[in-house]
Tab-separated table of C-alpha atoms in Angstrom:
chain	number	residue	atom	x	y	z
A	594	MET	CA	-89.619	4.284	-16.969
A	595	LYS	CA	-90.835	5.395	-20.361
A	596	LYS	CA	-88.526	5.188	-23.260
A	597	THR	CA	-87.560	8.599	-24.586
A	598	ASP	CA	-87.970	9.354	-28.247
A	599	PHE	CA	-85.588	12.116	-29.299
A	600	SER	CA	-87.760	13.095	-32.257
A	601	GLU	CA	-90.502	14.051	-29.867
A	602	LEU	CA	-88.110	16.357	-28.115
A	603	GLY	CA	-87.414	18.282	-31.294
A	604	PRO	CA	-89.366	21.513	-30.578
A	605	LEU	CA	-87.809	21.843	-27.199
A	606	PHE	CA	-84.413	22.641	-28.735
A	607	VAL	CA	-84.595	26.345	-29.306
A	608	SER	CA	-82.958	27.706	-32.356
A	609	MET	CA	-81.253	31.055	-31.692
A	610	ASP	CA	-82.152	32.130	-35.206
A	611	ASP	CA	-85.833	31.646	-34.617
A	612	GLU	CA	-87.804	34.870	-34.775
A	613	LYS	CA	-90.763	33.442	-32.877
A	614	PRO	CA	-90.944	34.028	-29.143
A	615	ALA	CA	-89.563	30.901	-27.384
A	616	ALA	CA	-91.739	28.570	-25.422
A	617	ALA	CA	-90.377	28.283	-21.856
A	618	LEU	CA	-90.095	25.239	-19.695
A	619	THR	CA	-90.330	25.069	-15.968
A	620	VAL	CA	-87.153	23.961	-14.149
A	621	SER	CA	-88.759	20.682	-13.284
A	622	GLN	CA	-89.777	20.148	-16.907
A	623	LEU	CA	-86.203	20.878	-17.935
A	624	ASN	CA	-84.722	18.632	-15.268
A	625	SER	CA	-87.155	15.905	-16.154
A	626	GLN	CA	-86.138	16.132	-19.797
A	627	ILE	CA	-82.410	16.170	-18.869
A	628	LYS	CA	-83.017	13.082	-16.810
A	629	GLN	CA	-84.774	11.361	-19.673
A	630	ILE	CA	-81.997	12.257	-22.122
A	631	LEU	CA	-79.262	11.105	-19.799
A	632	ASN	CA	-81.031	7.918	-18.912
A	633	SER	CA	-81.631	7.031	-22.505
A	634	ALA	CA	-78.135	8.034	-23.605
A	635	PHE	CA	-76.516	5.729	-21.019
A	636	ARG	CA	-79.260	3.191	-21.234
A	637	ASP	CA	-76.960	0.221	-20.959
A	638	GLY	CA	-74.802	1.776	-18.305
A	639	VAL	CA	-71.213	2.905	-18.721
A	640	TRP	CA	-67.800	1.895	-17.358
A	641	VAL	CA	-66.020	4.754	-15.596
A	642	CYS	CA	-62.526	4.896	-14.095
A	643	GLY	CA	-61.890	7.223	-11.188
A	644	GLU	CA	-60.623	7.678	-7.721
A	645	VAL	CA	-62.893	7.146	-4.746
A	646	TYR	CA	-63.288	10.378	-2.825
A	647	ARG	CA	-65.194	11.337	0.352
A	648	TYR	CA	-66.297	7.748	0.806
A	649	ASP	CA	-64.782	7.122	4.221
A	650	LEU	CA	-66.708	9.975	5.820
A	651	ASP	CA	-70.081	8.861	4.473
A	652	ILE	CA	-69.875	5.122	4.809
A	653	VAL	CA	-70.446	5.408	8.565
A	654	LYS	CA	-73.854	6.929	7.863
A	655	ALA	CA	-74.837	4.330	5.316
A	656	GLU	CA	-76.264	1.888	7.836
A	657	THR	CA	-78.693	4.487	9.141
A	658	ARG	CA	-80.176	5.101	5.688
A	659	PRO	CA	-83.256	3.170	4.477
A	660	TYR	CA	-81.454	1.585	1.534
A	661	GLY	CA	-78.040	1.536	3.089
A	662	GLN	CA	-76.828	3.863	0.394
A	663	VAL	CA	-73.494	5.691	0.517
A	664	TYR	CA	-72.802	8.986	-1.173
A	665	PHE	CA	-69.323	9.900	-2.365
A	666	GLU	CA	-67.492	11.147	-5.430
A	667	LEU	CA	-65.437	9.809	-8.244
A	668	VAL	CA	-62.603	12.146	-9.142
A	669	GLU	CA	-59.855	12.365	-11.681
A	670	GLN	CA	-56.516	13.992	-10.949
A	671	ASP	CA	-53.743	15.059	-13.196
A	672	PRO	CA	-51.192	12.256	-12.669
A	673	VAL	CA	-48.336	14.766	-12.449
A	674	THR	CA	-49.716	17.915	-10.802
A	675	LYS	CA	-52.343	16.060	-8.731
A	676	GLU	CA	-54.715	18.853	-9.689
A	677	ARG	CA	-58.321	17.832	-9.957
A	678	LYS	CA	-59.488	17.631	-13.494
A	679	ALA	CA	-62.994	16.291	-12.987
A	680	ALA	CA	-65.397	15.081	-10.337
A	681	ILE	CA	-68.821	13.522	-10.244
A	682	SER	CA	-71.170	12.521	-7.461
A	683	ALA	CA	-71.798	8.851	-6.926
A	684	VAL	CA	-74.150	6.713	-4.939
A	685	MET	CA	-73.994	3.082	-4.103
A	686	TRP	CA	-77.040	1.266	-2.799
A	687	GLY	CA	-76.711	-1.117	0.076
A	688	ASP	CA	-77.442	-4.253	-1.993
A	689	ASP	CA	-74.938	-3.256	-4.655
A	690	ARG	CA	-72.353	-2.463	-1.995
A	691	ILE	CA	-72.661	-5.951	-0.423
A	692	LYS	CA	-72.284	-7.566	-3.835
A	693	ILE	CA	-69.327	-5.354	-4.737
A	694	TYR	CA	-67.606	-5.952	-1.400
A	695	GLU	CA	-67.896	-9.697	-1.833
A	696	LYS	CA	-66.412	-9.453	-5.281
A	697	MET	CA	-63.527	-7.283	-4.060
A	698	SER	CA	-62.545	-9.460	-1.129
A	699	ALA	CA	-62.797	-12.498	-3.388
A	700	ALA	CA	-60.221	-10.875	-5.625
A	701	VAL	CA	-57.915	-9.731	-2.835
A	702	SER	CA	-58.554	-10.622	0.747
A	703	GLY	CA	-59.207	-7.494	2.759
A	704	LEU	CA	-59.696	-5.226	-0.224
A	705	VAL	CA	-62.500	-2.736	0.494
A	706	LEU	CA	-63.630	0.524	-0.960
A	707	LYS	CA	-61.677	3.392	0.479
A	708	ASP	CA	-60.828	6.945	-0.295
A	709	GLY	CA	-57.997	7.146	-2.728
A	710	LEU	CA	-58.783	3.824	-4.343
A	711	GLN	CA	-58.730	3.765	-8.137
A	712	ILE	CA	-61.780	1.886	-9.363
A	713	LYS	CA	-63.310	0.869	-12.649
A	714	ALA	CA	-67.049	0.925	-12.053
A	715	LYS	CA	-70.088	0.111	-14.111
A	716	CYS	CA	-72.431	3.047	-13.617
A	717	PHE	CA	-75.872	4.155	-14.420
A	718	VAL	CA	-75.834	7.888	-15.155
A	719	ASP	CA	-78.760	9.441	-13.355
A	720	PHE	CA	-80.009	12.918	-12.819
A	721	TYR	CA	-81.638	14.083	-9.623
A	722	PRO	CA	-84.164	16.790	-10.527
A	723	PRO	CA	-84.729	18.315	-7.054
A	724	GLN	CA	-81.055	19.331	-6.978
A	725	GLY	CA	-80.260	19.426	-10.681
A	726	LYS	CA	-77.425	17.121	-10.009
A	727	VAL	CA	-75.880	14.402	-12.131
A	728	GLN	CA	-75.139	11.351	-10.137
A	729	LEU	CA	-73.566	8.013	-10.937
A	730	ARG	CA	-75.147	4.964	-9.486
A	731	ILE	CA	-72.376	2.407	-8.999
A	732	LEU	CA	-73.658	-1.000	-10.042
A	733	ASP	CA	-70.538	-3.066	-10.202
A	734	ILE	CA	-66.793	-2.752	-10.151
A	735	GLU	CA	-63.842	-4.628	-11.639
A	736	PRO	CA	-61.504	-5.324	-8.704
A	737	GLU	CA	-58.683	-6.439	-11.043
A	738	TYR	CA	-58.458	-2.872	-12.265
A	739	THR	CA	-58.028	-1.547	-8.726
A	740	VAL	CA	-55.458	-4.156	-7.856
A	741	GLY	CA	-53.602	-3.499	-11.078
A	742	LYS	CA	-53.694	0.245	-10.522
A	743	MET	CA	-52.352	-0.173	-7.009
A	744	ALA	CA	-49.606	-2.449	-8.230
A	745	VAL	CA	-48.662	-0.166	-11.079
A	746	GLU	CA	-48.602	2.891	-8.838
A	747	LYS	CA	-46.518	1.046	-6.354
A	748	LYS	CA	-44.158	-0.210	-9.015
A	749	LEU	CA	-43.769	3.262	-10.507
A	750	LEU	CA	-43.087	4.742	-7.100
A	751	LEU	CA	-40.506	2.062	-6.286
A	752	GLU	CA	-38.807	2.695	-9.623
A	753	LYS	CA	-38.757	6.399	-8.948
A	754	LEU	CA	-37.311	5.865	-5.472
A	755	GLN	CA	-34.697	3.552	-6.910
A	756	ALA	CA	-33.784	6.095	-9.590
A	757	THR	CA	-33.447	8.921	-7.086
A	758	GLY	CA	-31.399	6.815	-4.688
A	759	LEU	CA	-34.029	7.011	-1.971
A	760	LEU	CA	-34.933	3.337	-1.948
A	761	ASN	CA	-31.797	2.266	-0.081
A	762	LYS	CA	-30.955	5.554	1.590
A	763	ASN	CA	-32.330	4.700	5.022
A	764	LYS	CA	-30.880	1.185	4.857
A	765	GLN	CA	-27.412	2.691	4.807
A	766	ILE	CA	-27.878	4.216	8.238
A	767	GLU	CA	-26.381	1.954	10.819
A	768	ILE	CA	-28.582	1.131	13.792
A	769	PRO	CA	-26.783	2.403	16.914
A	770	PRO	CA	-25.386	-0.453	19.039
A	771	VAL	CA	-27.599	0.406	22.010
A	772	PRO	CA	-30.881	1.796	20.600
A	773	LEU	CA	-32.500	2.678	23.912
A	774	ASN	CA	-34.185	5.863	22.690
A	775	VAL	CA	-37.036	4.739	20.504
A	776	GLY	CA	-39.254	7.072	18.488
A	777	LEU	CA	-42.600	5.338	18.107
A	778	ILE	CA	-45.052	6.373	15.417
A	779	THR	CA	-48.419	4.703	15.828
A	780	SER	CA	-51.982	5.246	16.848
A	781	VAL	CA	-51.659	5.797	20.585
A	782	GLY	CA	-53.720	3.353	22.635
A	783	SER	CA	-54.035	0.820	19.814
A	784	ALA	CA	-53.204	-2.851	20.272
A	785	ALA	CA	-50.091	-2.288	18.170
A	786	TYR	CA	-48.987	0.475	20.502
A	787	ASN	CA	-49.478	-1.730	23.578
A	788	ASP	CA	-47.794	-4.757	22.013
A	789	PHE	CA	-44.765	-2.693	21.090
A	790	ALA	CA	-44.438	-0.876	24.411
A	791	ASP	CA	-45.028	-4.097	26.414
A	792	GLU	CA	-42.299	-5.913	24.534
A	793	LEU	CA	-39.799	-3.156	25.318
A	794	LYS	CA	-40.856	-3.038	28.986
A	795	LYS	CA	-40.668	-6.820	29.286
A	796	SER	CA	-37.006	-6.760	28.260
A	797	GLY	CA	-35.989	-5.035	31.481
A	798	TYR	CA	-33.742	-2.603	29.619
A	799	SER	CA	-34.278	1.088	30.298
A	800	PHE	CA	-35.877	2.038	27.011
A	801	LYS	CA	-37.118	5.559	26.565
A	802	ILE	CA	-40.090	5.738	24.210
A	803	TYR	CA	-40.951	8.951	22.436
A	804	VAL	CA	-44.423	8.652	20.930
A	805	CYS	CA	-45.879	10.513	17.995
A	806	ASP	CA	-49.548	9.788	17.522
A	807	ALA	CA	-50.506	9.334	13.898
A	808	ARG	CA	-53.418	7.843	12.036
A	809	MET	CA	-52.457	4.445	10.701
A	810	GLN	CA	-55.095	4.360	7.977
A	811	GLY	CA	-57.097	6.621	5.752
A	812	PRO	CA	-56.132	9.665	3.750
A	813	ASP	CA	-54.519	11.501	6.691
A	814	LEU	CA	-51.961	8.733	7.209
A	815	GLU	CA	-49.513	10.054	4.639
A	816	ASN	CA	-49.303	13.530	6.120
A	817	GLU	CA	-49.322	12.521	9.786
A	818	VAL	CA	-46.690	9.846	9.456
A	819	ARG	CA	-44.512	12.188	7.419
A	820	GLN	CA	-44.857	14.929	10.022
A	821	ALA	CA	-44.049	12.462	12.802
A	822	ILE	CA	-40.842	11.377	11.055
A	823	TYR	CA	-39.770	14.976	10.562
A	824	THR	CA	-40.504	15.744	14.206
A	825	PHE	CA	-38.385	12.839	15.422
A	826	ASP	CA	-35.456	13.994	13.323
A	827	LYS	CA	-35.013	16.808	15.842
A	828	TYR	CA	-34.999	14.527	18.881
A	829	PRO	CA	-32.118	12.509	20.352
A	830	ILE	CA	-33.600	9.283	19.071
A	831	ASP	CA	-31.660	6.152	18.097
A	832	VAL	CA	-34.296	4.453	15.997
A	833	ILE	CA	-37.802	5.203	14.684
A	834	ALA	CA	-40.465	2.495	14.638
A	835	ILE	CA	-43.677	2.793	12.639
A	836	VAL	CA	-46.106	0.141	13.839
A	837	ARG	CA	-49.753	-0.772	13.415
A	838	GLY	CA	-51.929	-3.819	13.783
A	839	GLY	CA	-52.949	-6.091	10.964
A	840	GLY	CA	-55.375	-4.713	8.426
A	841	SER	CA	-56.794	-5.102	5.002
A	842	ALA	CA	-54.720	-4.503	1.931
A	843	SER	CA	-56.483	-1.275	1.083
A	844	ASP	CA	-55.963	-0.056	4.642
A	845	LEU	CA	-52.285	-0.111	3.901
A	846	MET	CA	-52.538	2.173	0.901
A	847	GLY	CA	-51.173	5.078	2.913
A	848	PHE	CA	-47.911	3.202	3.335
A	849	ASP	CA	-47.566	3.041	-0.431
A	850	LYS	CA	-47.688	6.827	-0.657
A	851	GLU	CA	-44.741	8.779	-1.899
A	852	GLY	CA	-44.827	11.235	1.012
A	853	VAL	CA	-44.294	8.460	3.565
A	854	ALA	CA	-41.607	6.793	1.458
A	855	VAL	CA	-39.633	9.998	0.954
A	856	ALA	CA	-39.883	10.940	4.634
A	857	ILE	CA	-38.558	7.506	5.667
A	858	ALA	CA	-35.782	7.624	3.084
A	859	ASN	CA	-34.624	11.079	4.124
A	860	SER	CA	-34.827	10.494	7.864
A	861	SER	CA	-31.522	10.836	9.678
A	862	LYS	CA	-32.554	7.940	11.948
A	863	PRO	CA	-32.932	4.334	10.961
A	864	VAL	CA	-36.640	3.642	10.424
A	865	LEU	CA	-38.164	0.259	11.260
A	866	THR	CA	-41.621	-0.743	10.126
A	867	GLY	CA	-43.956	-3.223	11.756
A	868	ILE	CA	-47.083	-2.606	9.759
A	869	GLY	CA	-48.690	-5.941	10.446
A	870	HIS	CA	-49.543	-7.373	7.076
A	871	GLN	CA	-49.073	-10.818	5.676
A	872	ILE	CA	-49.539	-10.694	1.940
A	873	ASP	CA	-47.620	-7.835	0.551
A	874	ARG	CA	-44.852	-5.460	1.390
A	875	THR	CA	-45.721	-1.775	1.283
A	876	VAL	CA	-43.447	0.853	-0.199
A	877	ALA	CA	-42.745	2.021	3.363
A	878	ASP	CA	-41.413	-1.468	4.125
A	879	GLU	CA	-39.238	-1.369	1.044
A	880	VAL	CA	-37.740	1.994	1.942
A	881	ALA	CA	-37.342	1.311	5.664
A	882	ASN	CA	-34.054	0.295	7.238
A	883	ARG	CA	-35.696	-2.995	8.195
A	884	SER	CA	-39.283	-4.203	8.123
A	885	PHE	CA	-41.107	-6.666	10.326
A	886	LYS	CA	-44.458	-8.385	10.162
A	887	THR	CA	-45.739	-7.244	13.551
A	888	PRO	CA	-45.183	-4.504	16.143
A	889	THR	CA	-44.017	-7.201	18.561
A	890	ALA	CA	-41.393	-8.459	16.114
A	891	THR	CA	-40.199	-4.884	15.616
A	892	ALA	CA	-39.811	-4.355	19.351
A	893	GLN	CA	-38.079	-7.733	19.717
A	894	PHE	CA	-35.550	-6.719	17.114
A	895	ILE	CA	-34.721	-3.527	19.028
A	896	VAL	CA	-34.445	-5.463	22.299
A	897	GLU	CA	-32.234	-7.992	20.541
A	898	GLN	CA	-29.821	-5.237	19.470
A	899	VAL	CA	-29.375	-4.154	23.063
A	900	ARG	CA	-29.089	-7.754	24.226
A	901	ILE	CA	-26.433	-8.538	21.595
A	902	PHE	CA	-24.490	-5.475	22.633
A	903	GLU	CA	-24.698	-6.468	26.275
A	904	GLU	CA	-23.591	-9.992	25.452
A	905	GLU	CA	-20.731	-8.808	23.281
A	906	THR	CA	-19.615	-6.428	25.981
A	907	GLU	CA	-19.758	-9.245	28.532
A	908	ASN	CA	-17.774	-11.513	26.244
A	909	LEU	CA	-15.261	-8.799	25.549
A	910	PHE	CA	-14.827	-8.198	29.235
A	911	THR	CA	-14.415	-11.905	29.905
A	912	ARG	CA	-11.925	-12.107	27.088
A	913	ILE	CA	-9.984	-9.144	28.434
A	914	LEU	CA	-9.791	-10.903	31.799
A	915	GLU	CA	-8.707	-14.137	30.143
A	916	GLU	CA	-6.192	-12.355	27.947
A	917	LYS	CA	-4.824	-10.619	31.007
A	918	ASP	CA	-4.335	-13.963	32.786
A	919	ILE	CA	-2.755	-15.536	29.719
A	920	PHE	CA	-0.527	-12.514	29.283
A	921	LEU	CA	0.586	-12.561	32.894
A	922	ALA	CA	1.162	-16.311	32.774
A	923	ASN	CA	3.225	-15.944	29.609
A	924	GLN	CA	5.257	-13.117	31.039
A	925	SER	CA	5.962	-14.905	34.288
A	926	GLU	CA	6.912	-18.029	32.316
A	927	ARG	CA	9.266	-15.919	30.247
A	928	LEU	CA	10.787	-14.386	33.339
A	929	LYS	CA	11.226	-17.831	34.830
A	930	ASN	CA	12.951	-19.027	31.681
A	931	ILE	CA	15.165	-15.986	31.560
A	932	SER	CA	16.216	-16.355	35.166
A	933	LYS	CA	16.825	-20.066	34.587
A	934	GLU	CA	18.969	-19.223	31.622
A	935	VAL	CA	20.863	-16.570	33.540
A	936	LYS	CA	21.454	-19.059	36.326
A	937	SER	CA	22.693	-21.828	34.047
A	938	LEU	CA	24.812	-19.443	32.021
A	939	SER	CA	26.439	-17.940	35.089
A	940	LEU	CA	26.922	-21.433	36.497
A	941	LEU	CA	28.571	-22.442	33.243
A	942	PHE	CA	30.655	-19.310	33.358
A	943	THR	CA	31.847	-19.817	36.922
A	944	GLN	CA	32.461	-23.468	36.177
A	945	LYS	CA	34.566	-22.504	33.229
A	946	LEU	CA	36.240	-19.863	35.321
A	947	GLY	CA	36.744	-22.457	38.062
A	948	ASN	CA	38.222	-24.834	35.544
A	949	ASN	CA	40.525	-22.130	34.304
A	950	ILE	CA	41.585	-21.274	37.830
A	951	GLU	CA	42.111	-24.950	38.557
A	952	GLN	CA	44.261	-25.245	35.479
A	953	VAL	CA	46.231	-22.143	36.362
A	954	LYS	CA	46.646	-23.394	39.884
A	955	GLU	CA	47.825	-26.776	38.696
A	956	LYS	CA	50.215	-25.131	36.309
A	957	ILE	CA	51.602	-22.972	39.116
A	958	MET	CA	52.004	-26.029	41.316
A	959	TRP	CA	53.610	-28.001	38.559
A	960	VAL	CA	56.006	-25.214	37.611
A	961	THR	CA	56.801	-24.540	41.229
A	962	GLU	CA	57.454	-28.180	41.879
A	963	LYS	CA	59.724	-28.441	38.851
A	964	LEU	CA	61.457	-25.278	39.921
A	965	PHE	CA	62.085	-26.557	43.416
A	966	GLU	CA	62.991	-29.998	42.199
A	967	THR	CA	65.690	-28.551	39.966
A	968	ARG	CA	66.943	-26.295	42.708
A	969	TYR	CA	67.021	-29.096	45.266
A	970	SER	CA	68.755	-31.518	42.983
A	971	ARG	CA	71.281	-28.890	41.983
A	972	LEU	CA	71.940	-28.118	45.644
A	973	ASP	CA	72.289	-31.858	46.304
A	974	GLU	CA	74.776	-32.123	43.473
A	975	TRP	CA	76.718	-29.158	44.706
A	976	GLU	CA	76.744	-30.577	48.180
A	977	ARG	CA	78.155	-33.817	46.861
A	978	LEU	CA	80.701	-31.867	44.897
A	979	ALA	CA	81.653	-29.781	47.939
A	980	ASN	CA	81.905	-32.829	50.117
A	981	SER	CA	84.059	-34.590	47.572
A	982	LYS	CA	86.469	-31.719	47.849
A	983	LYS	CA	86.859	-32.039	51.593
A	984	PRO	CA	90.608	-32.753	52.329
A	985	GLN	CA	89.659	-35.342	54.952
A	986	ASN	CA	87.840	-37.332	52.307
A	987	ILE	CA	90.856	-37.211	50.014
A	988	LEU	CA	93.065	-38.466	52.871
A	989	LYS	CA	90.588	-41.268	53.581
A	990	MET	CA	91.111	-42.557	50.085
A	991	GLY	CA	94.860	-43.054	50.831
A	992	PHE	CA	96.140	-39.795	49.362
A	993	THR	CA	98.519	-37.684	51.476
A	994	LEU	CA	99.280	-34.004	51.782
A	995	LEU	CA	102.867	-32.779	51.747
A	996	TYR	CA	103.808	-29.633	53.592
A	997	ASP	CA	107.212	-27.823	53.373
A	998	ALA	CA	109.155	-26.299	56.260
A	999	GLU	CA	106.849	-23.267	56.141
A	1000	ASN	CA	103.873	-25.606	56.384
A	1001	LYS	CA	102.781	-24.844	52.829
A	1002	ILE	CA	101.262	-27.526	50.705
A	1003	VAL	CA	103.717	-28.764	48.129
A	1004	LYS	CA	102.108	-29.570	44.809
A	1005	SER	CA	105.200	-29.849	42.589
A	1006	VAL	CA	108.745	-31.272	42.979
A	1007	LYS	CA	109.976	-27.910	41.833
A	1008	ASN	CA	108.783	-26.321	45.028
A	1009	ILE	CA	110.923	-28.370	47.369
A	1010	SER	CA	114.577	-29.129	47.399
A	1011	VAL	CA	116.539	-32.180	48.580
A	1012	GLY	CA	117.490	-31.910	52.226
A	1013	SER	CA	114.642	-29.658	53.276
A	1014	LYS	CA	112.317	-30.585	56.056
A	1015	MET	CA	108.803	-31.783	55.280
A	1016	THR	CA	105.640	-32.987	56.936
A	1017	VAL	CA	103.248	-35.595	55.500
A	1018	GLU	CA	99.659	-35.559	56.557
A	1019	LEU	CA	97.800	-38.828	56.571
A	1020	ARG	CA	94.242	-39.756	57.423
A	1021	ASP	CA	94.956	-40.170	61.069
A	1022	GLY	CA	98.113	-38.126	61.757
A	1023	LYS	CA	101.303	-36.463	60.556
A	1024	ILE	CA	104.825	-37.749	59.854
A	1025	GLY	CA	107.995	-35.560	59.889
A	1026	GLY	CA	110.979	-36.147	57.554
A	1027	THR	CA	113.616	-34.806	55.192
A	1028	VAL	CA	113.688	-34.858	51.377
A	1029	THR	CA	116.392	-37.258	50.351
A	1030	SER	CA	115.955	-37.232	46.593
A	1031	LYS	CA	113.704	-35.819	43.906
A	1032	GLU	CA	112.859	-36.877	40.394
A	1033	ARG	CA	110.634	-35.330	37.868
A	1034	ASN	CA	108.094	-37.312	35.937
B	831	MET	CA	69.875	-11.081	58.943
B	832	GLU	CA	67.159	-13.422	57.842
B	833	GLU	CA	65.331	-10.564	56.188
B	834	LYS	CA	68.313	-9.645	54.151
B	835	PHE	CA	69.043	-13.097	52.974
B	836	SER	CA	69.244	-13.075	49.207
B	837	TYR	CA	68.918	-16.317	47.372
B	838	SER	CA	70.572	-15.055	44.220
B	839	LYS	CA	73.512	-13.428	46.062
B	840	THR	CA	74.067	-16.513	48.096
B	841	LEU	CA	73.827	-18.606	44.959
B	842	LYS	CA	76.472	-16.494	43.253
B	843	GLU	CA	78.798	-16.878	46.188
B	844	LEU	CA	78.271	-20.616	46.216
B	845	GLN	CA	78.904	-20.886	42.505
B	846	LYS	CA	82.137	-18.945	42.886
B	847	ILE	CA	83.320	-21.255	45.609
B	848	LEU	CA	82.345	-24.312	43.592
B	849	GLU	CA	84.201	-22.981	40.570
B	850	GLU	CA	87.266	-22.491	42.763
B	851	LEU	CA	86.922	-25.959	44.181
B	852	GLU	CA	86.801	-27.465	40.709
B	853	SER	CA	89.703	-25.446	39.325
B	854	GLU	CA	93.183	-26.948	39.149
B	855	ASN	CA	94.829	-24.422	41.405
B	856	VAL	CA	92.611	-24.884	44.377
B	857	GLU	CA	94.206	-23.565	47.491
B	858	ILE	CA	94.514	-26.602	49.663
B	859	ASP	CA	94.827	-24.302	52.640
B	860	LYS	CA	91.516	-22.743	51.927
B	861	LEU	CA	89.972	-25.961	50.762
B	862	SER	CA	88.551	-26.968	54.036
B	863	ASP	CA	87.172	-23.545	54.747
B	864	ASN	CA	85.723	-23.278	51.275
B	865	VAL	CA	84.045	-26.649	51.481
B	866	LYS	CA	82.690	-25.743	54.870
B	867	ARG	CA	81.357	-22.434	53.501
B	868	ALA	CA	79.870	-24.157	50.487
B	869	VAL	CA	78.059	-26.699	52.629
B	870	THR	CA	76.729	-23.910	54.842
B	871	LEU	CA	75.545	-21.958	51.880
B	872	ILE	CA	73.865	-25.035	50.416
B	873	LYS	CA	72.160	-25.572	53.730
B	874	LEU	CA	70.940	-21.974	53.760
B	875	LEU	CA	69.737	-22.156	50.210
B	876	ARG	CA	67.959	-25.390	50.870
B	877	GLU	CA	66.272	-23.887	53.900
B	878	LYS	CA	65.270	-20.866	51.878
B	879	LEU	CA	63.903	-23.096	49.132
B	880	LYS	CA	62.034	-25.191	51.677
B	881	LYS	CA	60.597	-22.090	53.270
B	882	THR	CA	59.524	-20.606	49.931
B	883	GLU	CA	57.997	-23.896	48.853
B	884	THR	CA	56.012	-24.123	52.053
B	885	GLU	CA	54.865	-20.565	51.624
B	886	ILE	CA	53.692	-21.197	48.086
B	887	LYS	CA	51.886	-24.357	49.155
B	888	GLU	CA	50.233	-22.372	51.899
B	889	ILE	CA	49.067	-19.724	49.442
B	890	VAL	CA	47.657	-22.314	47.048
B	891	LYS	CA	45.912	-24.077	49.913
B	892	GLU	CA	44.359	-20.799	51.052
B	893	PHE	CA	43.179	-20.139	47.513
B	894	ASP	CA	41.648	-23.607	47.330
B	895	GLU	CA	39.783	-23.020	50.562
B	896	LYS	CA	38.424	-19.732	49.306
B	897	GLN	CA	37.248	-21.375	46.082
B	898	ALA	CA	35.320	-24.014	47.962
């Protein structure tokens, strides 16, 4: 390519003040000159920052093209309004692409060019005369820029979510104890889908899986996943699982999008992620109720919840049975003790009562005996007294009884006179006589 | 007769007789009769006492049997 000398181009710039009729160029002459100017102006190439756009659609055709070239665009959006500020066509030749891909995956394993990726590219600014179109030829890129951009974006989004309280919002939802109704968001028919569903089936529990098909990569991911989450909010679902198989870091970009993060945060159901990545956690993982490395691990966690509940219920039931036995044993022991106590107390009582009765009885006997003893002895005494008074007994002792003529007992000399008849009674008979003298003592 | 036997009445009568017997002016004529009456009364009282004692013993025995 010939070097362009701007001084030679001088007459071609038409001055509006010029009175002379202008010399006209053909379109191809013009385009050729534009091409020369552009080429010389960006002779050493230029570094351009922009977002990869319409790459994913075209890359599939690249292999069929003679130089393996891929056509796409670099765009610039307003960071706040997301409105497009500028766009430019870009082409990447097959050789350059291989070199660039190697460089990218050397920087971050799995990092590939994708729509939405922010890149810093060294470009050659070219002009394609047949279409009058400016086109960048991508020669090289600086992967560190892309990685940094991704990290910064992610960091900013996480900060924003933290500030608005969305980061931990879904984590505060408690996972129901028996999450049998599972809302699954994934690419239906994928390995991730099968792994997840198989794990639930294998458990033997009667899981009910509601599936929402969504693209798990590419630019449509954000919208489809968000829609799926909103849809599930209306269903009687216990837990939502977003799962996909392992993929490259740039494949996961959709899960770093604000739309997905906000939808997860605002979901009324606990959201689990099993996005299948090893290196880094996506924003979706950060916002989710819980995140797992694989779809299988996600399903295992859900199964585990049910299993724990079942086990706890079993244990509770066993404990209730045990408690019941212990309670009954305690109560019957208490009853036994009470009845024992009642028995011993009443025995003590009757014994005491018996003792009292015995004492009373003995007292009665004793008193009675004394009473009778006294009576008997008194009677004995009286009997002796009475007997001692018997006249016969007096006579036995040698005393005599003196009777007068009228047969009255004479007790004093005054009561009998000398010469009167008298009778003397002795122990064994009577003697008659007359009083011959009397003398007073 | 037996029904109407009163220990206390009989006792009073006996005591009266005994008082008479012990007094100075005991009627010798009545002496024999009085002594005889006194001895009879003592006999009756003793019988009554014996009977009562037996009865009481019987009651206590019955009570003992019931307790056992």
